[in-house]
Amino acid sequence: MGEWKTVYADEVEGRWVTLKVYETENDEDGDEGLAVRATVAPGRTVEQSNEQKPGAETDAEDSSITLDPDQIGDLAEELVEIGFSAEAAARIVGKLPV
């Protein structure tokens, strides 16, 4: 069984962005590509992002957006769609270990 690992967490264009990749113990079938999840929250600090809240509370209390693109190439497009500049989206995607 695998787990989500945070590979990037920083403020970009006034919003807190966290990138996670799914790591499995057996990465032998690399044919499906890297599973990526991006969470974007308005104006959060590092300390606020590290606070643990139950999932339902988190969704109800903030206006964060979670993106689960089918392919890494789709992530930049999805980031632009939610308001990031093309340059910021490219910088965020560039942080992924590919």
Short mmCIF file of N, CA, C and O in Angstrom, two decimals:
data_model
loop_
_atom_site.label_atom_id
_atom_site.label_comp_id
_atom_site.label_asym_id
_atom_site.label_seq_id
_atom_site.Cartn_x
_atom_site.Cartn_y
_atom_site.Cartn_z
N MET A 1 0.84 -1.17 0.00
CA MET A 1 0.00 0.00 0.00
C MET A 1 0.89 1.24 0.00
O MET A 1 1.95 1.26 0.57
N GLY A 2 0.44 2.29 -0.63
CA GLY A 2 1.24 3.50 -0.73
C GLY A 2 0.71 4.63 0.13
O GLY A 2 -0.21 4.45 0.92
N GLU A 3 1.33 5.79 -0.05
CA GLU A 3 0.91 6.96 0.71
C GLU A 3 1.20 8.23 -0.08
O GLU A 3 2.02 8.24 -0.99
N TRP A 4 0.50 9.31 0.28
CA TRP A 4 0.73 10.62 -0.33
C TRP A 4 1.90 11.28 0.37
O TRP A 4 1.97 11.32 1.59
N LYS A 5 2.84 11.80 -0.41
CA LYS A 5 4.02 12.46 0.13
C LYS A 5 4.06 13.89 -0.39
O LYS A 5 3.95 14.13 -1.59
N THR A 6 4.20 14.86 0.51
CA THR A 6 4.28 16.27 0.12
C THR A 6 5.65 16.53 -0.50
O THR A 6 6.67 16.25 0.11
N VAL A 7 5.65 17.07 -1.73
CA VAL A 7 6.90 17.38 -2.41
C VAL A 7 7.12 18.88 -2.56
O VAL A 7 8.22 19.32 -2.89
N TYR A 8 6.08 19.68 -2.30
CA TYR A 8 6.20 21.13 -2.43
C TYR A 8 5.09 21.79 -1.63
O TYR A 8 3.93 21.36 -1.69
N ALA A 9 5.44 22.80 -0.86
CA ALA A 9 4.45 23.58 -0.12
C ALA A 9 4.99 25.00 0.01
O ALA A 9 6.03 25.22 0.63
N ASP A 10 4.29 25.95 -0.63
CA ASP A 10 4.75 27.33 -0.60
C ASP A 10 3.63 28.24 -1.07
O ASP A 10 2.65 27.79 -1.66
N GLU A 11 3.81 29.52 -0.82
CA GLU A 11 2.83 30.50 -1.28
C GLU A 11 3.18 30.92 -2.70
O GLU A 11 4.32 31.23 -3.02
N VAL A 12 2.18 30.91 -3.57
CA VAL A 12 2.36 31.32 -4.96
C VAL A 12 1.21 32.26 -5.30
O VAL A 12 0.04 31.90 -5.13
N GLU A 13 1.56 33.45 -5.74
CA GLU A 13 0.57 34.46 -6.11
C GLU A 13 -0.50 34.65 -5.02
O GLU A 13 -1.69 34.74 -5.30
N GLY A 14 -0.06 34.70 -3.77
CA GLY A 14 -0.95 34.97 -2.66
C GLY A 14 -1.80 33.80 -2.18
O GLY A 14 -2.67 33.96 -1.33
N ARG A 15 -1.55 32.61 -2.71
CA ARG A 15 -2.30 31.41 -2.29
C ARG A 15 -1.33 30.31 -1.90
O ARG A 15 -0.28 30.15 -2.51
N TRP A 16 -1.70 29.56 -0.87
CA TRP A 16 -0.86 28.48 -0.39
C TRP A 16 -1.08 27.26 -1.27
O TRP A 16 -2.20 26.81 -1.45
N VAL A 17 0.00 26.72 -1.84
CA VAL A 17 -0.06 25.57 -2.74
C VAL A 17 0.70 24.41 -2.12
O VAL A 17 1.85 24.56 -1.70
N THR A 18 0.06 23.25 -2.07
CA THR A 18 0.70 22.02 -1.60
C THR A 18 0.60 20.98 -2.70
O THR A 18 -0.49 20.71 -3.20
N LEU A 19 1.75 20.43 -3.11
CA LEU A 19 1.79 19.36 -4.11
C LEU A 19 2.14 18.07 -3.42
O LEU A 19 3.10 18.00 -2.64
N LYS A 20 1.37 17.03 -3.72
CA LYS A 20 1.65 15.70 -3.17
C LYS A 20 1.71 14.70 -4.31
O LYS A 20 1.00 14.85 -5.30
N VAL A 21 2.57 13.72 -4.16
CA VAL A 21 2.64 12.61 -5.12
C VAL A 21 2.35 11.33 -4.37
O VAL A 21 2.63 11.21 -3.17
N TYR A 22 1.75 10.39 -5.05
CA TYR A 22 1.41 9.11 -4.43
C TYR A 22 2.56 8.15 -4.66
O TYR A 22 2.93 7.87 -5.80
N GLU A 23 3.14 7.68 -3.56
CA GLU A 23 4.24 6.72 -3.64
C GLU A 23 3.76 5.35 -3.22
O GLU A 23 3.13 5.21 -2.18
N THR A 24 4.08 4.36 -4.04
CA THR A 24 3.74 2.99 -3.68
C THR A 24 5.03 2.25 -3.36
O THR A 24 6.11 2.64 -3.78
N GLU A 25 4.89 1.16 -2.62
CA GLU A 25 6.06 0.35 -2.29
C GLU A 25 6.58 -0.35 -3.53
O GLU A 25 7.78 -0.52 -3.69
N ASN A 26 5.70 -0.74 -4.42
CA ASN A 26 6.09 -1.41 -5.66
C ASN A 26 5.82 -0.47 -6.83
O ASN A 26 4.73 -0.42 -7.35
N ASP A 27 6.83 0.28 -7.23
CA ASP A 27 6.69 1.23 -8.32
C ASP A 27 7.09 0.59 -9.65
O ASP A 27 7.52 1.27 -10.56
N GLU A 28 6.94 -0.72 -9.76
CA GLU A 28 7.41 -1.43 -10.94
C GLU A 28 6.51 -1.21 -12.15
O GLU A 28 6.95 -1.28 -13.28
N ASP A 29 5.20 -0.96 -11.94
CA ASP A 29 4.33 -0.79 -13.10
C ASP A 29 4.28 0.65 -13.56
O ASP A 29 3.26 1.10 -13.95
N GLY A 30 5.33 1.36 -13.62
CA GLY A 30 5.36 2.77 -13.96
C GLY A 30 4.55 3.20 -15.17
O GLY A 30 4.61 4.33 -15.57
N ASP A 31 3.76 2.30 -15.75
CA ASP A 31 3.00 2.65 -16.95
C ASP A 31 1.85 3.61 -16.68
O ASP A 31 1.37 4.26 -17.57
N GLU A 32 1.36 3.70 -15.45
CA GLU A 32 0.25 4.59 -15.15
C GLU A 32 0.71 6.02 -14.89
O GLU A 32 -0.09 6.92 -14.82
N GLY A 33 1.99 6.25 -14.73
CA GLY A 33 2.48 7.58 -14.46
C GLY A 33 2.38 7.94 -12.99
O GLY A 33 1.93 7.15 -12.16
N LEU A 34 2.78 9.14 -12.67
CA LEU A 34 2.81 9.63 -11.31
C LEU A 34 1.45 10.19 -10.92
O LEU A 34 0.87 10.99 -11.63
N ALA A 35 0.92 9.77 -9.79
CA ALA A 35 -0.35 10.32 -9.30
C ALA A 35 -0.03 11.59 -8.53
O ALA A 35 0.82 11.60 -7.65
N VAL A 36 -0.71 12.68 -8.89
CA VAL A 36 -0.43 13.98 -8.31
C VAL A 36 -1.70 14.58 -7.74
O VAL A 36 -2.78 14.45 -8.31
N ARG A 37 -1.55 15.27 -6.61
CA ARG A 37 -2.67 16.01 -6.01
C ARG A 37 -2.15 17.39 -5.63
O ARG A 37 -1.13 17.51 -4.97
N ALA A 38 -2.85 18.42 -6.05
CA ALA A 38 -2.50 19.80 -5.69
C ALA A 38 -3.64 20.39 -4.89
O ALA A 38 -4.80 20.30 -5.29
N THR A 39 -3.31 21.00 -3.76
CA THR A 39 -4.31 21.69 -2.95
C THR A 39 -3.94 23.16 -2.90
O THR A 39 -2.80 23.51 -2.61
N VAL A 40 -4.91 24.01 -3.21
CA VAL A 40 -4.69 25.45 -3.24
C VAL A 40 -5.62 26.09 -2.22
O VAL A 40 -6.83 25.87 -2.26
N ALA A 41 -5.06 26.86 -1.30
CA ALA A 41 -5.85 27.54 -0.28
C ALA A 41 -5.54 29.03 -0.31
O ALA A 41 -4.39 29.41 -0.51
N PRO A 42 -6.52 29.86 -0.13
CA PRO A 42 -6.28 31.31 -0.15
C PRO A 42 -5.53 31.79 1.07
O PRO A 42 -5.95 31.51 2.20
N GLY A 43 -4.38 32.41 0.86
CA GLY A 43 -3.64 33.09 1.91
C GLY A 43 -3.32 32.32 3.17
O GLY A 43 -3.28 32.90 4.24
N ARG A 44 -3.09 31.03 3.09
CA ARG A 44 -2.75 30.24 4.29
C ARG A 44 -1.26 30.35 4.57
O ARG A 44 -0.46 30.46 3.68
N THR A 45 -0.91 30.24 5.84
CA THR A 45 0.48 30.23 6.24
C THR A 45 0.94 28.79 6.41
O THR A 45 0.12 27.89 6.46
N VAL A 46 2.22 28.59 6.54
CA VAL A 46 2.76 27.25 6.73
C VAL A 46 2.18 26.64 8.00
O VAL A 46 1.78 25.49 8.02
N GLU A 47 2.10 27.42 9.07
CA GLU A 47 1.59 26.90 10.34
C GLU A 47 0.14 26.46 10.20
O GLU A 47 -0.26 25.42 10.71
N GLN A 48 -0.68 27.25 9.50
CA GLN A 48 -2.08 26.89 9.32
C GLN A 48 -2.21 25.62 8.50
O GLN A 48 -3.07 24.80 8.75
N SER A 49 -1.36 25.44 7.51
CA SER A 49 -1.43 24.26 6.65
C SER A 49 -1.01 23.00 7.38
O SER A 49 -1.45 21.92 7.06
N ASN A 50 -0.14 23.16 8.39
CA ASN A 50 0.31 22.00 9.15
C ASN A 50 -0.66 21.58 10.24
O ASN A 50 -0.53 20.52 10.81
N GLU A 51 -1.65 22.43 10.55
CA GLU A 51 -2.63 22.07 11.56
C GLU A 51 -3.50 20.93 11.04
O GLU A 51 -3.92 20.94 9.90
N GLN A 52 -3.76 19.97 11.88
CA GLN A 52 -4.58 18.83 11.48
C GLN A 52 -6.03 19.10 11.83
O GLN A 52 -6.34 19.42 12.97
N LYS A 53 -6.92 19.01 10.86
CA LYS A 53 -8.36 19.15 11.07
C LYS A 53 -9.03 17.94 10.46
O LYS A 53 -8.55 17.41 9.47
N PRO A 54 -10.15 17.53 11.00
CA PRO A 54 -10.90 16.46 10.36
C PRO A 54 -11.30 16.88 8.95
O PRO A 54 -11.56 18.06 8.71
N GLY A 55 -11.36 15.94 8.02
CA GLY A 55 -11.65 16.24 6.62
C GLY A 55 -12.90 17.05 6.40
O GLY A 55 -12.91 18.00 5.63
N ALA A 56 -14.00 16.73 7.06
CA ALA A 56 -15.25 17.45 6.86
C ALA A 56 -15.13 18.88 7.34
O ALA A 56 -15.63 19.80 6.71
N GLU A 57 -14.43 19.09 8.45
CA GLU A 57 -14.24 20.45 8.96
C GLU A 57 -13.41 21.27 7.99
O GLU A 57 -13.71 22.41 7.74
N THR A 58 -12.35 20.68 7.46
CA THR A 58 -11.49 21.40 6.53
C THR A 58 -12.29 21.87 5.33
O THR A 58 -12.18 23.02 4.93
N ASP A 59 -13.09 20.99 4.73
CA ASP A 59 -13.86 21.36 3.56
C ASP A 59 -14.87 22.44 3.87
O ASP A 59 -15.13 23.32 3.06
N ALA A 60 -15.48 22.39 5.04
CA ALA A 60 -16.52 23.35 5.39
C ALA A 60 -15.94 24.70 5.79
O ALA A 60 -16.54 25.72 5.54
N GLU A 61 -14.76 24.71 6.42
CA GLU A 61 -14.24 25.93 6.99
C GLU A 61 -13.41 26.77 6.03
O GLU A 61 -13.29 27.96 6.22
N ASP A 62 -12.81 26.19 5.04
CA ASP A 62 -12.01 27.00 4.13
C ASP A 62 -12.48 26.82 2.70
O ASP A 62 -13.34 26.02 2.42
N SER A 63 -11.90 27.60 1.85
CA SER A 63 -12.29 27.51 0.45
C SER A 63 -11.16 26.94 -0.39
O SER A 63 -10.87 27.40 -1.48
N SER A 64 -10.47 25.94 0.15
CA SER A 64 -9.38 25.32 -0.58
C SER A 64 -9.92 24.50 -1.75
O SER A 64 -11.06 24.06 -1.74
N ILE A 65 -9.08 24.35 -2.75
CA ILE A 65 -9.42 23.60 -3.96
C ILE A 65 -8.40 22.48 -4.09
O ILE A 65 -7.20 22.71 -4.00
N THR A 66 -8.89 21.26 -4.31
CA THR A 66 -8.00 20.13 -4.53
C THR A 66 -8.11 19.69 -5.98
O THR A 66 -9.21 19.45 -6.47
N LEU A 67 -6.98 19.60 -6.64
CA LEU A 67 -6.92 19.17 -8.04
C LEU A 67 -6.28 17.79 -8.10
O LEU A 67 -5.22 17.57 -7.52
N ASP A 68 -6.93 16.88 -8.81
CA ASP A 68 -6.40 15.53 -9.03
C ASP A 68 -6.36 15.29 -10.54
O ASP A 68 -7.22 14.60 -11.09
N PRO A 69 -5.38 15.87 -11.22
CA PRO A 69 -5.35 15.71 -12.68
C PRO A 69 -5.06 14.28 -13.09
O PRO A 69 -4.39 13.53 -12.38
N ASP A 70 -5.59 13.90 -14.26
CA ASP A 70 -5.35 12.56 -14.79
C ASP A 70 -3.89 12.39 -15.19
O ASP A 70 -3.32 11.32 -15.08
N GLN A 71 -3.29 13.47 -15.68
CA GLN A 71 -1.90 13.44 -16.10
C GLN A 71 -1.21 14.69 -15.58
O GLN A 71 -1.84 15.72 -15.39
N ILE A 72 0.09 14.61 -15.36
CA ILE A 72 0.84 15.76 -14.87
C ILE A 72 0.69 16.94 -15.82
O ILE A 72 0.55 18.07 -15.38
N GLY A 73 0.66 16.69 -17.10
CA GLY A 73 0.52 17.75 -18.10
C GLY A 73 -0.77 18.53 -17.93
O GLY A 73 -0.85 19.70 -18.30
N ASP A 74 -1.79 17.92 -17.36
CA ASP A 74 -3.07 18.60 -17.14
C ASP A 74 -3.04 19.54 -15.95
O ASP A 74 -3.88 20.43 -15.84
N LEU A 75 -2.08 19.37 -15.05
CA LEU A 75 -2.05 20.17 -13.83
C LEU A 75 -1.87 21.65 -14.14
O LEU A 75 -2.57 22.49 -13.58
N ALA A 76 -0.95 21.99 -15.03
CA ALA A 76 -0.72 23.41 -15.36
C ALA A 76 -2.00 24.04 -15.91
O ALA A 76 -2.36 25.15 -15.52
N GLU A 77 -2.69 23.33 -16.77
CA GLU A 77 -3.93 23.84 -17.35
C GLU A 77 -4.99 24.06 -16.26
O GLU A 77 -5.67 25.08 -16.24
N GLU A 78 -5.10 23.12 -15.33
CA GLU A 78 -6.07 23.24 -14.25
C GLU A 78 -5.72 24.41 -13.32
O GLU A 78 -6.61 25.12 -12.83
N LEU A 79 -4.42 24.62 -13.07
CA LEU A 79 -4.00 25.75 -12.23
C LEU A 79 -4.34 27.08 -12.88
O LEU A 79 -4.79 28.02 -12.22
N VAL A 80 -4.16 27.17 -14.20
CA VAL A 80 -4.51 28.39 -14.93
C VAL A 80 -6.02 28.62 -14.86
O VAL A 80 -6.49 29.74 -14.67
N GLU A 81 -6.79 27.54 -14.98
CA GLU A 81 -8.26 27.65 -14.93
C GLU A 81 -8.76 28.19 -13.59
O GLU A 81 -9.80 28.85 -13.55
N ILE A 82 -8.03 27.95 -12.50
CA ILE A 82 -8.48 28.46 -11.20
C ILE A 82 -7.84 29.79 -10.85
O ILE A 82 -7.99 30.28 -9.74
N GLY A 83 -7.12 30.40 -11.82
CA GLY A 83 -6.65 31.77 -11.63
C GLY A 83 -5.17 32.02 -11.53
O GLY A 83 -4.75 33.17 -11.37
N PHE A 84 -4.32 31.01 -11.62
CA PHE A 84 -2.89 31.25 -11.61
C PHE A 84 -2.43 31.71 -12.98
O PHE A 84 -3.01 31.34 -14.00
N SER A 85 -1.36 32.50 -13.01
CA SER A 85 -0.78 32.88 -14.29
C SER A 85 -0.09 31.66 -14.89
O SER A 85 0.24 30.70 -14.19
N ALA A 86 0.14 31.70 -16.20
CA ALA A 86 0.81 30.58 -16.87
C ALA A 86 2.21 30.37 -16.30
O ALA A 86 2.67 29.24 -16.15
N GLU A 87 2.89 31.48 -15.96
CA GLU A 87 4.24 31.38 -15.40
C GLU A 87 4.22 30.70 -14.04
O GLU A 87 5.05 29.85 -13.74
N ALA A 88 3.26 31.08 -13.19
CA ALA A 88 3.16 30.48 -11.86
C ALA A 88 2.79 29.00 -11.97
O ALA A 88 3.35 28.16 -11.26
N ALA A 89 1.88 28.67 -12.87
CA ALA A 89 1.49 27.26 -13.07
C ALA A 89 2.70 26.43 -13.51
O ALA A 89 2.92 25.34 -13.00
N ALA A 90 3.48 26.97 -14.43
CA ALA A 90 4.67 26.26 -14.90
C ALA A 90 5.69 26.09 -13.77
O ALA A 90 6.31 25.04 -13.64
N ARG A 91 5.83 27.11 -12.93
CA ARG A 91 6.76 27.03 -11.80
C ARG A 91 6.30 25.96 -10.80
O ARG A 91 7.11 25.18 -10.29
N ILE A 92 4.99 25.87 -10.54
CA ILE A 92 4.46 24.87 -9.61
C ILE A 92 4.67 23.47 -10.17
O ILE A 92 5.18 22.58 -9.48
N VAL A 93 4.31 23.26 -11.44
CA VAL A 93 4.47 21.95 -12.06
C VAL A 93 5.94 21.55 -12.12
O VAL A 93 6.29 20.38 -11.97
N GLY A 94 6.82 22.54 -12.27
CA GLY A 94 8.26 22.27 -12.31
C GLY A 94 8.81 21.71 -11.01
O GLY A 94 9.93 21.20 -10.98
N LYS A 95 8.05 21.79 -9.94
CA LYS A 95 8.50 21.25 -8.64
C LYS A 95 8.24 19.75 -8.51
O LYS A 95 8.69 19.15 -7.55
N LEU A 96 7.53 19.18 -9.46
CA LEU A 96 7.22 17.74 -9.39
C LEU A 96 8.43 16.90 -9.77
O LEU A 96 9.16 17.23 -10.71
N PRO A 97 8.67 15.83 -9.05
CA PRO A 97 9.81 14.94 -9.34
C PRO A 97 9.48 13.99 -10.49
O PRO A 97 8.99 12.89 -10.27
N VAL A 98 9.73 14.43 -11.71
CA VAL A 98 9.43 13.57 -12.87
C VAL A 98 10.67 13.16 -13.60
O VAL A 98 11.67 13.69 -13.56
#
